[in-house]
PDB file of C-alpha atoms in Angstrom:
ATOM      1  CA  UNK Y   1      82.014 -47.464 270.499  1.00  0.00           C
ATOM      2  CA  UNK Y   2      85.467 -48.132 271.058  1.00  0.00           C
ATOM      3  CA  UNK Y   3      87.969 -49.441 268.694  1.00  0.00           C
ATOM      4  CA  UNK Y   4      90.503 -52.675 269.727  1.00  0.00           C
ATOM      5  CA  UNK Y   5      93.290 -50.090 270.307  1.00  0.00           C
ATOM      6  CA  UNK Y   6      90.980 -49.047 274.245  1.00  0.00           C
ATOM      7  CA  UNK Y   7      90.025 -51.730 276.711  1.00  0.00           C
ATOM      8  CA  UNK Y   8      89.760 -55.461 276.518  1.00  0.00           C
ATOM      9  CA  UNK Y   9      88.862 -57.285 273.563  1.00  0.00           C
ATOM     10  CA  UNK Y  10      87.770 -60.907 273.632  1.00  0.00           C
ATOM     11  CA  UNK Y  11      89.734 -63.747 273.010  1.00  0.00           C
ATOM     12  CA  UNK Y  12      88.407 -65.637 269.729  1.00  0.00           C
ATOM     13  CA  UNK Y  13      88.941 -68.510 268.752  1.00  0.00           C
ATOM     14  CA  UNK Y  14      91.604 -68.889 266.380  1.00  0.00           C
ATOM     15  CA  UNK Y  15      89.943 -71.310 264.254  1.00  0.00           C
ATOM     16  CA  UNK Y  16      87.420 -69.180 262.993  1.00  0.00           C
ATOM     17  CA  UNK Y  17      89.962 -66.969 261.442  1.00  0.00           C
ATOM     18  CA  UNK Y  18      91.844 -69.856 260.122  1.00  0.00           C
ATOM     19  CA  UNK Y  19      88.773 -71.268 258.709  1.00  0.00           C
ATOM     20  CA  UNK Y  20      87.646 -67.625 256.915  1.00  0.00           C
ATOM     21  CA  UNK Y  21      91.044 -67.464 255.278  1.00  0.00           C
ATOM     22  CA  UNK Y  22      90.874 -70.352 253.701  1.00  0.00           C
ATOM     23  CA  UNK Y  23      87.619 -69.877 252.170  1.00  0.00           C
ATOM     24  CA  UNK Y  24      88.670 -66.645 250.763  1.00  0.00           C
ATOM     25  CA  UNK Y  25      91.941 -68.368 249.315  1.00  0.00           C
ATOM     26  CA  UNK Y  26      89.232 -70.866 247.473  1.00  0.00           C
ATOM     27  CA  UNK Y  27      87.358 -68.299 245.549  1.00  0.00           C
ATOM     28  CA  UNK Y  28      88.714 -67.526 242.186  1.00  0.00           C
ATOM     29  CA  UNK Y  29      89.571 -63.918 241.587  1.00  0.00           C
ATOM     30  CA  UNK Y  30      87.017 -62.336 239.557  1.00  0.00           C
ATOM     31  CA  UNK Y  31      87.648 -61.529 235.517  1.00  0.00           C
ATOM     32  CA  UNK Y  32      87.024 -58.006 235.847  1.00  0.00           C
ATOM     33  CA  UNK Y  33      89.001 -57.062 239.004  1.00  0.00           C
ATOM     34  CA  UNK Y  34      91.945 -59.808 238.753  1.00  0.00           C
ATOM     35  CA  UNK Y  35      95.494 -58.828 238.843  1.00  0.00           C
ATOM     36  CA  UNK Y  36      95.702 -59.374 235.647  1.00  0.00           C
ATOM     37  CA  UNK Y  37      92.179 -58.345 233.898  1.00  0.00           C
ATOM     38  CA  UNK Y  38      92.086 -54.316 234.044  1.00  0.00           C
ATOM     39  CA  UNK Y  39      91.808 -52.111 237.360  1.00  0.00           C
ATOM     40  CA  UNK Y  40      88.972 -51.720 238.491  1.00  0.00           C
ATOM     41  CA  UNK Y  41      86.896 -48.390 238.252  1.00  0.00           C
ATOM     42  CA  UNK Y  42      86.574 -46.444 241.739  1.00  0.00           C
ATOM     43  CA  UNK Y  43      82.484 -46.539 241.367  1.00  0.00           C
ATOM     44  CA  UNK Y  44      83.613 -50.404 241.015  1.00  0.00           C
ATOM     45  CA  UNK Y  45      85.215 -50.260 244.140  1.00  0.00           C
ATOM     46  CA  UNK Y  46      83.273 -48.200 246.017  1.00  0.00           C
ATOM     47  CA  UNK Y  47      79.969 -49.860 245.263  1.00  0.00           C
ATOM     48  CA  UNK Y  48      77.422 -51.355 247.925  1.00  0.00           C
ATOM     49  CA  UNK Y  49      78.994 -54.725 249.099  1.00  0.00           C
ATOM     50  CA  UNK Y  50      75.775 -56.798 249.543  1.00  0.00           C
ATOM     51  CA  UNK Y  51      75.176 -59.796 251.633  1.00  0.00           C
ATOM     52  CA  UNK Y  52      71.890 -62.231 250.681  1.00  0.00           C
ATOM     53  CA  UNK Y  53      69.437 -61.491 247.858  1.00  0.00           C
ATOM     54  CA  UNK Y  54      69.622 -58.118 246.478  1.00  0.00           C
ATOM     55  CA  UNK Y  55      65.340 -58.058 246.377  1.00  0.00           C
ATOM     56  CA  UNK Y  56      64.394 -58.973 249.815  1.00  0.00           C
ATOM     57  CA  UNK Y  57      62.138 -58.006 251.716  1.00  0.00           C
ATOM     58  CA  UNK Y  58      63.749 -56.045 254.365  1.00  0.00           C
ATOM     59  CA  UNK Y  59      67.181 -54.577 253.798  1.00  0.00           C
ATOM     60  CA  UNK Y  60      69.976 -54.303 257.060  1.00  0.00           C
ATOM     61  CA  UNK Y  61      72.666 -51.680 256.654  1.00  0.00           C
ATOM     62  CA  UNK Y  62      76.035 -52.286 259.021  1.00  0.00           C
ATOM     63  CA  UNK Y  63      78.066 -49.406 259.516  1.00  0.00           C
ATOM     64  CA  UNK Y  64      81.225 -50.642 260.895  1.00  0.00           C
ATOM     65  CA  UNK Y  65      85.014 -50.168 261.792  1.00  0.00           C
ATOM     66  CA  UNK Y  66      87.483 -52.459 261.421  1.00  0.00           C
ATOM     67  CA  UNK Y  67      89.208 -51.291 264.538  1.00  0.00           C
ATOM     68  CA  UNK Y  68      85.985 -51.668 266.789  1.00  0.00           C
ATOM     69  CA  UNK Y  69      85.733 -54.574 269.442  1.00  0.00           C
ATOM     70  CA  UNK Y  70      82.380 -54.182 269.437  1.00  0.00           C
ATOM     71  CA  UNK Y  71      81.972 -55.011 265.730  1.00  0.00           C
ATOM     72  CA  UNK Y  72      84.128 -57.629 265.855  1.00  0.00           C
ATOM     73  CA  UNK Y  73      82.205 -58.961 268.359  1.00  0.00           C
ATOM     74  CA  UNK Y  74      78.923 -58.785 266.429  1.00  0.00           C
ATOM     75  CA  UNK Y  75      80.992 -60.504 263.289  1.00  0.00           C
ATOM     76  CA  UNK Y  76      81.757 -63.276 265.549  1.00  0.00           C
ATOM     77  CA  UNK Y  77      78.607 -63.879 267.618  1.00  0.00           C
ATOM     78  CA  UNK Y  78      75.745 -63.039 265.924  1.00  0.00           C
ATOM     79  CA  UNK Y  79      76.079 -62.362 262.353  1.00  0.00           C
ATOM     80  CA  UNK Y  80      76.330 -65.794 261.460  1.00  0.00           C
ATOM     81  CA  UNK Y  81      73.034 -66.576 263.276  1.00  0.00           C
ATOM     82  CA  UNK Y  82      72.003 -63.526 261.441  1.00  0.00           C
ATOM     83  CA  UNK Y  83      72.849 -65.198 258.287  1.00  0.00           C
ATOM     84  CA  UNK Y  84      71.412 -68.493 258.998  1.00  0.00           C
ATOM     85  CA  UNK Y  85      68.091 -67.254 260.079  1.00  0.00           C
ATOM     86  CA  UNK Y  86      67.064 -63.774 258.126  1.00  0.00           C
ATOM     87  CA  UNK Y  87      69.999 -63.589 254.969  1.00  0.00           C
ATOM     88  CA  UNK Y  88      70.825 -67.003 253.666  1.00  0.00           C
ATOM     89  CA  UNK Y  89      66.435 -67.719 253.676  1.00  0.00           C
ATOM     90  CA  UNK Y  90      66.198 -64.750 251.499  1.00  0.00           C
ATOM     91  CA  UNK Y  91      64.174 -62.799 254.051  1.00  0.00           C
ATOM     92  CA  UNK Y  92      66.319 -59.716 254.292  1.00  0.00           C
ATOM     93  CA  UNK Y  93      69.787 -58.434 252.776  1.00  0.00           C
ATOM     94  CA  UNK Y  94      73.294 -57.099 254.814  1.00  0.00           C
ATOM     95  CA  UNK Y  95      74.275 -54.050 253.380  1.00  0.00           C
ATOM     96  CA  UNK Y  96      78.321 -53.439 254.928  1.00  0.00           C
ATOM     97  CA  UNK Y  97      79.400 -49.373 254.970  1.00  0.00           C
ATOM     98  CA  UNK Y  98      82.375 -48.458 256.435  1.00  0.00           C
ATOM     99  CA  UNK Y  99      82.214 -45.919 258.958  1.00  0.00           C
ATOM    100  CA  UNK Y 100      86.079 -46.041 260.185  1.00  0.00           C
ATOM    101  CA  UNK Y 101      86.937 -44.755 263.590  1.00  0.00           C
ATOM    102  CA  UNK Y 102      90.903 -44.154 262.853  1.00  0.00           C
ATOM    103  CA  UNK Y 103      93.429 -44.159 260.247  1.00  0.00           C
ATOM    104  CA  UNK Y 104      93.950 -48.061 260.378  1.00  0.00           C
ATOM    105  CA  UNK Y 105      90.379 -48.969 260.089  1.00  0.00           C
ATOM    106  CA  UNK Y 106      90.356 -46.880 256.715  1.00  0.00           C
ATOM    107  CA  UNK Y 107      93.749 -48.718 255.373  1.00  0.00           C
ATOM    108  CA  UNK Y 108      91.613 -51.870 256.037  1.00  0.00           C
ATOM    109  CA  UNK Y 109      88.483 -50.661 254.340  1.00  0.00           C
ATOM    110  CA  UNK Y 110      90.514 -49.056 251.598  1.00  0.00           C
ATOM    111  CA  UNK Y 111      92.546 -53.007 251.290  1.00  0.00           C
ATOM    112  CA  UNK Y 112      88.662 -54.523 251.391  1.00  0.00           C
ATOM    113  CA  UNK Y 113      87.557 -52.325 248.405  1.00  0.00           C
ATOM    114  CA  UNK Y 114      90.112 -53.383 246.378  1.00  0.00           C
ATOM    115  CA  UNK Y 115      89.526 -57.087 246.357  1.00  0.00           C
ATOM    116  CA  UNK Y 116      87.071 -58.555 244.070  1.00  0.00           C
ATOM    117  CA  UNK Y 117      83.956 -57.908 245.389  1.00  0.00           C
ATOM    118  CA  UNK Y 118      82.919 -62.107 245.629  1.00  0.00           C
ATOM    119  CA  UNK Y 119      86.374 -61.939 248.248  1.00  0.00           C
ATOM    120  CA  UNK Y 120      84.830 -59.041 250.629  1.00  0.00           C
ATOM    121  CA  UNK Y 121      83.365 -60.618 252.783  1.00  0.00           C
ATOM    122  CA  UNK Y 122      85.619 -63.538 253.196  1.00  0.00           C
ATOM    123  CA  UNK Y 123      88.191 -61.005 253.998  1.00  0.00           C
ATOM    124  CA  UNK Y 124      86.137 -58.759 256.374  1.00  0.00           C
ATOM    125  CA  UNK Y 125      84.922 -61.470 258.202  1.00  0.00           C
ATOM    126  CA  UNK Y 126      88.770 -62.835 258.551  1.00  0.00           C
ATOM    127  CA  UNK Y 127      89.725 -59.261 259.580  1.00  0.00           C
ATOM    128  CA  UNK Y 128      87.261 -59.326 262.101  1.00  0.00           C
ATOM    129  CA  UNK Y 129      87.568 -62.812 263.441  1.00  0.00           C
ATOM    130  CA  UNK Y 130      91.396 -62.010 264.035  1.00  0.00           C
ATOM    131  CA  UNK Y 131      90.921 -58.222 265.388  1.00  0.00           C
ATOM    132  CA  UNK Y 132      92.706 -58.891 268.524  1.00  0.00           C
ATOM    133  CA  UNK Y 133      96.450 -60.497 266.563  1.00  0.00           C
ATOM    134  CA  UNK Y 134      96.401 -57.441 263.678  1.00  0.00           C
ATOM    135  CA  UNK Y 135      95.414 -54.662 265.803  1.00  0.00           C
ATOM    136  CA  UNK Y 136      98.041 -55.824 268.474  1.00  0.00           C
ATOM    137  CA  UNK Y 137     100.885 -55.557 265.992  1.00  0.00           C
ATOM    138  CA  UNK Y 138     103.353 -53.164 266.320  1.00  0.00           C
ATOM    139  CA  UNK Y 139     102.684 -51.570 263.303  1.00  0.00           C
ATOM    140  CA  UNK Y 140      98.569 -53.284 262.249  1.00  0.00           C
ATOM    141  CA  UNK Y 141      99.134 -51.209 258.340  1.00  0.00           C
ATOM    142  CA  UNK Y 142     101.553 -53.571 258.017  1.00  0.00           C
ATOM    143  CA  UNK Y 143      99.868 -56.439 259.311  1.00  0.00           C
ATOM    144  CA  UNK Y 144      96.581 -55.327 257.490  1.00  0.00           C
ATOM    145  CA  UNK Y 145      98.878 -55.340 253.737  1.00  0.00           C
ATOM    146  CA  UNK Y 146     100.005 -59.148 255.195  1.00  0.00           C
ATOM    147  CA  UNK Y 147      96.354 -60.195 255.429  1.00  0.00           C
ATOM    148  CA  UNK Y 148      95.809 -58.565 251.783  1.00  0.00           C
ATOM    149  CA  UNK Y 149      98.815 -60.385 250.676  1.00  0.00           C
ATOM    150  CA  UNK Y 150      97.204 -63.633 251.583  1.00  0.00           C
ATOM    151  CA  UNK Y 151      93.833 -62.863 249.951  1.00  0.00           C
ATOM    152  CA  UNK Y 152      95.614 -62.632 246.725  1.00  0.00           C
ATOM    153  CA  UNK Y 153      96.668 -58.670 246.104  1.00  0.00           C
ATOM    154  CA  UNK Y 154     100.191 -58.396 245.181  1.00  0.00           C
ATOM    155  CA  UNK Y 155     102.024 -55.781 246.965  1.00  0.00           C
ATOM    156  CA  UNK Y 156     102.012 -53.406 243.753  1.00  0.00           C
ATOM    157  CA  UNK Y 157      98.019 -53.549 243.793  1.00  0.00           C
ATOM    158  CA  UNK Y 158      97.918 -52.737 247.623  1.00  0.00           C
ATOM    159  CA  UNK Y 159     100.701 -49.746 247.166  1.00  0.00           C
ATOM    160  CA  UNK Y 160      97.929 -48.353 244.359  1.00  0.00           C
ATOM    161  CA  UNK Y 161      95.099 -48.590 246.371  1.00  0.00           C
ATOM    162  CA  UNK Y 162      96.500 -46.630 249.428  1.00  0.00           C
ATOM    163  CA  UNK Y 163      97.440 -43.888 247.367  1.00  0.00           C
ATOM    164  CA  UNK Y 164      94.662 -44.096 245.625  1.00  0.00           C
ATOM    165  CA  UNK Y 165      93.006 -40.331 247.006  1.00  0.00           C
ATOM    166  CA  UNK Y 166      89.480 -41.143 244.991  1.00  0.00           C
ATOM    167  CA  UNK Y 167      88.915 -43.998 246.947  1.00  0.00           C
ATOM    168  CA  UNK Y 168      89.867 -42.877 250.282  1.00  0.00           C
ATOM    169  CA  UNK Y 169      87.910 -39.773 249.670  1.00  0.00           C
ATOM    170  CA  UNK Y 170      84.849 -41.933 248.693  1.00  0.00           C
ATOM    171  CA  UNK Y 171      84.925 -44.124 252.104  1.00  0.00           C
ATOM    172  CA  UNK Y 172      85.477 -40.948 253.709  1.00  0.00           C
ATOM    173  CA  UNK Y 173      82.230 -39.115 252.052  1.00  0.00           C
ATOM    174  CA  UNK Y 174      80.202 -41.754 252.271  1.00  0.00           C
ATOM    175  CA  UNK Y 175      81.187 -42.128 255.930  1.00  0.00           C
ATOM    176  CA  UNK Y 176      79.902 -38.522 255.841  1.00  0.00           C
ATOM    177  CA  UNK Y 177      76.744 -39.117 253.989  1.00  0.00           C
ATOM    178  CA  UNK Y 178      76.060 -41.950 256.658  1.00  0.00           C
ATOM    179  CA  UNK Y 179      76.214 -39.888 259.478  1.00  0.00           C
ATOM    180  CA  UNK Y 180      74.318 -37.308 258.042  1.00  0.00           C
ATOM    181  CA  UNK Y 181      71.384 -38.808 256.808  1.00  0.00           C
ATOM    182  CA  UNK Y 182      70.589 -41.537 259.681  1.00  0.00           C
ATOM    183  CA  UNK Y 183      72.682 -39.723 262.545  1.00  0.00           C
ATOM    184  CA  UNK Y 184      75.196 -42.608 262.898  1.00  0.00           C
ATOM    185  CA  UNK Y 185      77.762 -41.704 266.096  1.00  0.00           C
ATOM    186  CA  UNK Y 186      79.307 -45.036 266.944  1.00  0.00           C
ATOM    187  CA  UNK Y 187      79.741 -48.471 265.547  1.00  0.00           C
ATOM    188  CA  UNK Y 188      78.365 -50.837 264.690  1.00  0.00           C
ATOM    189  CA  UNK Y 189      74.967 -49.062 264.387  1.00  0.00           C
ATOM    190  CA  UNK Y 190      72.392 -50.565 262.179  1.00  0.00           C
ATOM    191  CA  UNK Y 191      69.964 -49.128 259.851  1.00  0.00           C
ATOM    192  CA  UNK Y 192      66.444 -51.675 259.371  1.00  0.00           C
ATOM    193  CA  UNK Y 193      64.099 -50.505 257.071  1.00  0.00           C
ATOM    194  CA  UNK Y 194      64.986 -46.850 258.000  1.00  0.00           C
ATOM    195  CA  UNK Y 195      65.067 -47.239 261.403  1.00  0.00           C
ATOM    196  CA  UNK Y 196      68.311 -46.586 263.263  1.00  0.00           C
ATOM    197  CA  UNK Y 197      70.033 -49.101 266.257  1.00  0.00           C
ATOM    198  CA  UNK Y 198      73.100 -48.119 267.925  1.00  0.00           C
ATOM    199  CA  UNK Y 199      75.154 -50.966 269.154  1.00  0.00           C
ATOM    200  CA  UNK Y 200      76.142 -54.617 268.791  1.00  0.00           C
ATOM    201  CA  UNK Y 201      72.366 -56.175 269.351  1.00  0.00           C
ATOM    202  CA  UNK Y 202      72.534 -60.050 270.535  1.00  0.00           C
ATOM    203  CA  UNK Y 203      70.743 -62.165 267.747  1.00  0.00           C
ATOM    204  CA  UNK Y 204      67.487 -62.466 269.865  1.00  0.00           C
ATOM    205  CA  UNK Y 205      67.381 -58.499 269.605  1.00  0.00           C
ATOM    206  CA  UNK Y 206      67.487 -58.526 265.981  1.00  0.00           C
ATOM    207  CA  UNK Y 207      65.095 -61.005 265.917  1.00  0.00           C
ATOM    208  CA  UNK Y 208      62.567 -59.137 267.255  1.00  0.00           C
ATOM    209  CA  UNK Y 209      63.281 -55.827 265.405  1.00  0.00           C
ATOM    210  CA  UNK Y 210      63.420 -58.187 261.937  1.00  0.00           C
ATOM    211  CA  UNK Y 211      59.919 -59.703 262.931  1.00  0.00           C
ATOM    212  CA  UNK Y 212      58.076 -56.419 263.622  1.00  0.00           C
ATOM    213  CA  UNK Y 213      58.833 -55.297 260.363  1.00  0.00           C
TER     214      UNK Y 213
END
């Protein structure tokens, strides 16, 4: 699928951004991956980023770019239906892989996997929810290490990340390993229960897929 730097992207509202930053600012950085509390390991960093209880019963997997419209759209639209409905009533799990498209979306997934993992999603979901003002930038890296900024890395912290070549190389293989193994070509495509679907699905889609399982 295309990523917000080809064709029209929606216009969002710019609450929801607003909103997601602010929840992210209210969540404490974690002991073990705090400015101050060690560095985390890149198995740390690199580790599943899970979404709902770890043992339900039916596990979604979201590959996704950070520069695709049509993820963004899917962020804003129907994942939090997605939540309401299937994650939050402990009926399945969101697993998140990246699968960038371009250099930027890997500076933003490389920026993700260095926050505290209990500030991922916060920040993904603020990424997403404000696609259209970063990506529009005349430089979005920059932009991306403001957003970082704001979600509490300090600009030595995002400087080590980005050259950090074990943990671009592990996005980047596990990218690999993605599109290997369940044949992924665009994003977002989903993975339910083994079963691949290309595509930003409307809720009611999901529901159906979710139910037949």
């Amino acid at each position: 699928m295309p990523s917000a730097f080809s064709g029209r992207f929606p216009v969002f509202r710019l609450i929801r951004p607003l909103l997601a930053l602010l929840a992210l600012l209210l969540v404490p950085l974690a002991p073990a991956q705090g400015q101050g509390a060690g560095k985390a390991t890149t198995d740390e960093m690199l580790a599943e980023r899970v979404l709902g209880n770890p043992k339900a019963p039916i596990t979604i997997i979201e590959y996704f770019s950070l520069t695709c419209s049509h993820c963004a759209d899917f962020h804003v639209n129907t994942l939090p239906q997605l939540k309401k409905e299937w994650v939050e009533t402990g009926k399945a799990r969101l697993v998140m892989r990246d699968f960038p498209l371009d250099r930027v979306a890997l500076h933003g997934a490389v920026l993700a996997r260095c926050l505290p993992g209990d500030k991922y999603f916060a920040f993904v979901d603020m990424l997403m929810t404000s696609q259209k003002q970063w990506a529009s930038a005349p430089d979005p890296r920059v932009a991306l290490n403001g957003n970082a900024r704001l979600a509490g890395l300090s600009k030595e912290k995002i400087d080590a990340c980005v050259a950090d070549t074990a943990l671009t190389d592990g996005i980047l293989a596990r990218q690999l390993e993605g599109q290997q193994k369940f044949k992924i070509q665009s994003t977002p495509t989903f993975v339910i229960d083994g079963k691949t679907f290309p595509g930003a699905m409307p809720f009611a889609q999901f529901d159906r897929i979710l139910k037949g399982q």
